[in-house]
Every structure is written in C-alpha cells, then in structure tokens.
Amino acid sequence: MVISRENAFALLKQYVNSSNLLKHVLAVEASMIGYAKKFEEDIEIWASCGLLHDIDFEKYPEEHPFKGVQILLENGYPEDFILAIKGHADESTARETLMAKTLYAVDGLSSFIIACALVRPDKLEGMKVKSVKKKLKDKAFARAVNREGILQSADELGVDMTEHIQTVIDAIVNREEELGKIGLSMLS
Ligand SMILES: [Fe+2]
C-alpha cells in the first residue's frame, strides 16, 4: 500500500472525535515531520505514524495499543509501521527502527511543548529551550507528563536534550502555521 497523510487522517477521523486527542496527535505528527526532514526520511510515512499512533485511545483505552495494531493491520499498513506504533506503548515490543524510537521520543515532549505554549502570552512565538527545560523541572506544571519518559526516550533515540527540544519546538512552530491555513490548530 502507499501510505499517505491524507489516508491516515481519514482513518483517524473514523476513530477519534475528542478534540484534545486530535490536538495531541497533530502535535506528535508535527514533530514526526520535523524529524523526518532532519533524518531525511519519508515525510508522508512519518506524519502518518504520528497521526495514527493513538488511534485506539479514545474508543478502546483498555486495549491500547493492541486494538490500534489490529485496526492498522486490517487497513493494510506495513509491519515496520505497525511495530513503531506498538512500540510506543508496549514495553515488551522493542523499538528497533529510527521511526519507532523517534515516535517514542516525541510523544510526551510534543504535548509538553503545547502545554508550555498555552501558558505563554505569545504562545509558541519566541519559545526558548531554556524555558521548556525550566518547566520540565517544575513538577507542578503539566503533572500528567512523565518527565522520566521524556529523558529516557531521548536517550534511546540518541539525541542531545537541548537539540531535541529545539527540533520539536521548530517542528511545532512550522506545522502550526501550515495547519492554520487548513483551519486546524494544535493550540485551540
Ligand atoms: Fe500519544
């Protein structure tokens, strides 16, 4: 099958109505696009991986990520794509590919950066790595985000934390502008 962002989005919409979950997967998609460019990988595939990684989370939270795996299998997605998605939420599945490791590394951080933007007067504009790091240390802020997971997954991907945060900020800033043109937003 040919993986396209358009098909992935259409499939996603069959399973996701929650605007919060949609915003989360759009942020993860943004980061996957940023990293696909950085690593010179296929943007459509990596974007689709970001969009579809939590496809089962709204309707089948108890079966996450296994129901998602089943949905993707039924829709003809290839094994490495499905394994990357399985790997972000199943500790028994090794993350062997760059796509799998990247998805795992951007899942929590993407939402964290959105949470940071939402409390800034200028939102994403001018956001600095330093302020994100400060918020990571502030345990009272965005408590649901697992700090340990962010550090450990960046380590697994083999990226420097400062550079990693900058890559995700840049990816989200670029993508938010593009999304605005089609009436979508990660922020509202
Ligand atoms: Fe996620």
XYZ file of C-alpha atoms and ligand atoms in Angstrom:
189
model
C 0.000 0.000 0.000
C 1.012 3.606 -0.462
C 0.941 5.427 2.851
C -0.352 8.952 2.643
C -1.042 11.558 5.257
C -4.456 12.120 3.698
C -5.480 8.467 4.095
C -4.088 8.357 7.609
C -6.120 11.414 8.597
C -9.302 9.925 7.103
C -8.763 6.686 9.054
C -8.014 8.642 12.225
C -11.289 10.538 11.919
C -13.214 7.248 11.969
C -11.932 6.592 15.494
C -11.207 9.962 17.077
C -13.716 12.662 17.960
C -12.039 14.149 21.017
C -10.503 17.498 20.206
C -7.836 17.019 22.883
C -6.697 13.740 21.410
C -6.776 15.256 17.931
C -4.584 18.138 19.091
C -2.180 15.687 20.706
C -1.773 13.573 17.582
C -1.391 16.710 15.434
C 1.466 17.808 17.713
C 3.106 14.387 17.506
C 2.624 14.462 13.726
C 4.309 17.876 13.617
C 7.327 16.524 15.482
C 7.480 13.427 13.291
C 7.515 15.692 10.213
C 10.321 17.746 11.762
C 12.388 14.659 12.451
C 11.625 13.084 9.058
C 13.139 16.207 7.473
C 16.113 16.116 9.823
C 16.794 12.416 9.239
C 15.857 12.606 5.526
C 13.108 10.030 5.922
C 9.721 9.772 4.182
C 7.575 12.660 5.418
C 4.207 11.116 4.471
C 5.001 7.896 6.337
C 6.375 9.599 9.426
C 3.486 12.087 9.516
C 1.017 9.208 9.242
C 2.778 7.362 12.049
C 2.383 10.400 14.304
C -1.272 10.815 13.372
C -2.213 7.178 13.890
C -0.178 6.262 16.981
C -3.101 6.728 19.401
C -5.914 5.731 17.021
C -7.433 3.327 19.567
C -7.013 5.548 22.612
C -10.451 7.147 22.625
C -12.642 4.143 21.822
C -10.527 1.309 23.263
C -8.319 2.762 26.019
C -8.081 -0.615 27.773
C -6.755 -2.252 24.634
C -4.210 0.438 23.700
C -2.018 -0.056 21.634
C -3.186 -3.543 20.599
C -6.538 -2.523 19.160
C -4.697 0.126 17.158
C -2.358 -2.545 15.827
C -5.378 -4.568 14.704
C -7.012 -1.559 13.016
C -3.795 -0.770 11.141
C -3.333 -4.408 10.081
C -6.884 -4.502 8.727
C -6.152 -1.339 6.783
C -3.038 -2.746 5.155
C -0.312 -0.805 6.975
C 3.108 -2.493 6.790
C 4.796 -4.308 9.644
C 7.544 -1.784 10.453
C 4.949 0.996 10.613
C 2.740 -1.024 12.953
C 5.689 -2.089 15.104
C 6.693 1.540 15.609
C 3.198 2.320 16.869
C 3.069 -0.794 19.047
C 6.474 0.097 20.483
C 5.461 3.499 21.810
C 3.060 1.941 24.297
C 4.068 -1.684 24.726
C 7.185 -2.236 26.797
C 7.578 -5.786 25.529
C 7.983 -4.604 21.934
C 11.498 -3.396 21.192
C 11.837 -0.087 19.369
C 14.284 -1.054 16.674
C 13.770 1.421 13.854
C 14.537 5.122 13.773
C 10.813 5.775 13.251
C 9.905 3.742 16.351
C 12.492 5.478 18.513
C 11.505 8.910 17.237
C 7.801 8.344 17.846
C 8.569 7.279 21.399
C 10.813 10.313 21.936
C 8.322 12.906 20.669
C 5.086 11.554 22.155
C 5.331 13.181 25.575
C 7.524 16.116 24.608
C 5.199 17.347 21.842
C 2.282 17.679 24.228
C 4.533 19.199 26.861
C 5.609 21.947 24.469
C 1.990 22.661 23.603
C 1.218 22.881 27.340
C 4.092 25.379 27.698
C 2.770 27.448 24.790
C -0.716 27.611 26.250
C 0.512 29.399 29.389
C 2.665 31.922 27.498
C 1.187 35.266 26.376
C 2.891 34.893 22.990
C 2.045 31.184 22.785
C 4.599 29.474 20.507
C 6.250 32.661 19.346
C 9.782 33.063 20.634
C 9.671 29.945 22.784
C 13.115 29.038 24.073
C 14.598 25.661 25.017
C 15.624 27.146 28.344
C 12.048 27.913 29.366
C 10.897 24.419 28.360
C 13.669 22.908 30.481
C 12.623 25.074 33.401
C 9.046 23.862 33.079
C 10.265 20.256 32.923
C 11.824 20.781 36.344
C 8.637 22.330 37.698
C 6.824 19.205 38.823
C 3.582 21.058 39.495
C 3.318 22.048 35.835
C 1.612 19.618 33.391
C 1.801 16.901 36.006
C 0.442 14.211 33.709
C 3.546 14.390 31.532
C 6.111 11.775 32.515
C 9.460 13.598 32.796
C 11.428 10.376 33.204
C 9.906 9.089 29.970
C 10.938 12.231 28.098
C 14.557 11.920 29.239
C 14.800 8.162 28.766
C 13.219 8.193 25.293
C 15.535 10.985 24.083
C 18.426 8.911 25.339
C 17.146 5.875 23.486
C 16.946 7.922 20.286
C 20.479 9.143 20.958
C 19.765 12.857 20.774
C 21.015 15.641 22.966
C 18.171 17.032 25.083
C 18.741 20.681 24.143
C 18.814 19.865 20.453
C 15.821 17.545 20.820
C 13.666 20.228 22.457
C 14.729 22.746 19.786
C 13.847 20.323 16.972
C 10.395 19.733 18.446
C 9.759 23.463 19.053
C 10.755 24.304 15.468
C 8.647 21.456 14.081
C 5.586 22.539 16.036
C 6.005 26.226 15.136
C 6.278 25.386 11.418
C 3.395 22.982 11.471
C 1.068 25.262 13.430
C 1.411 27.817 10.668
C 0.633 25.219 7.999
C -2.320 23.859 9.982
C -3.712 27.374 10.324
C -4.099 27.520 6.557
C -6.400 24.483 6.622
C -8.367 25.590 9.662
C -6.678 23.360 12.240
C -4.609 24.157 15.325
C -2.679 22.296 17.976
C -3.416 25.051 20.456
C -7.142 25.674 20.257
Fe 0.498 9.778 22.192
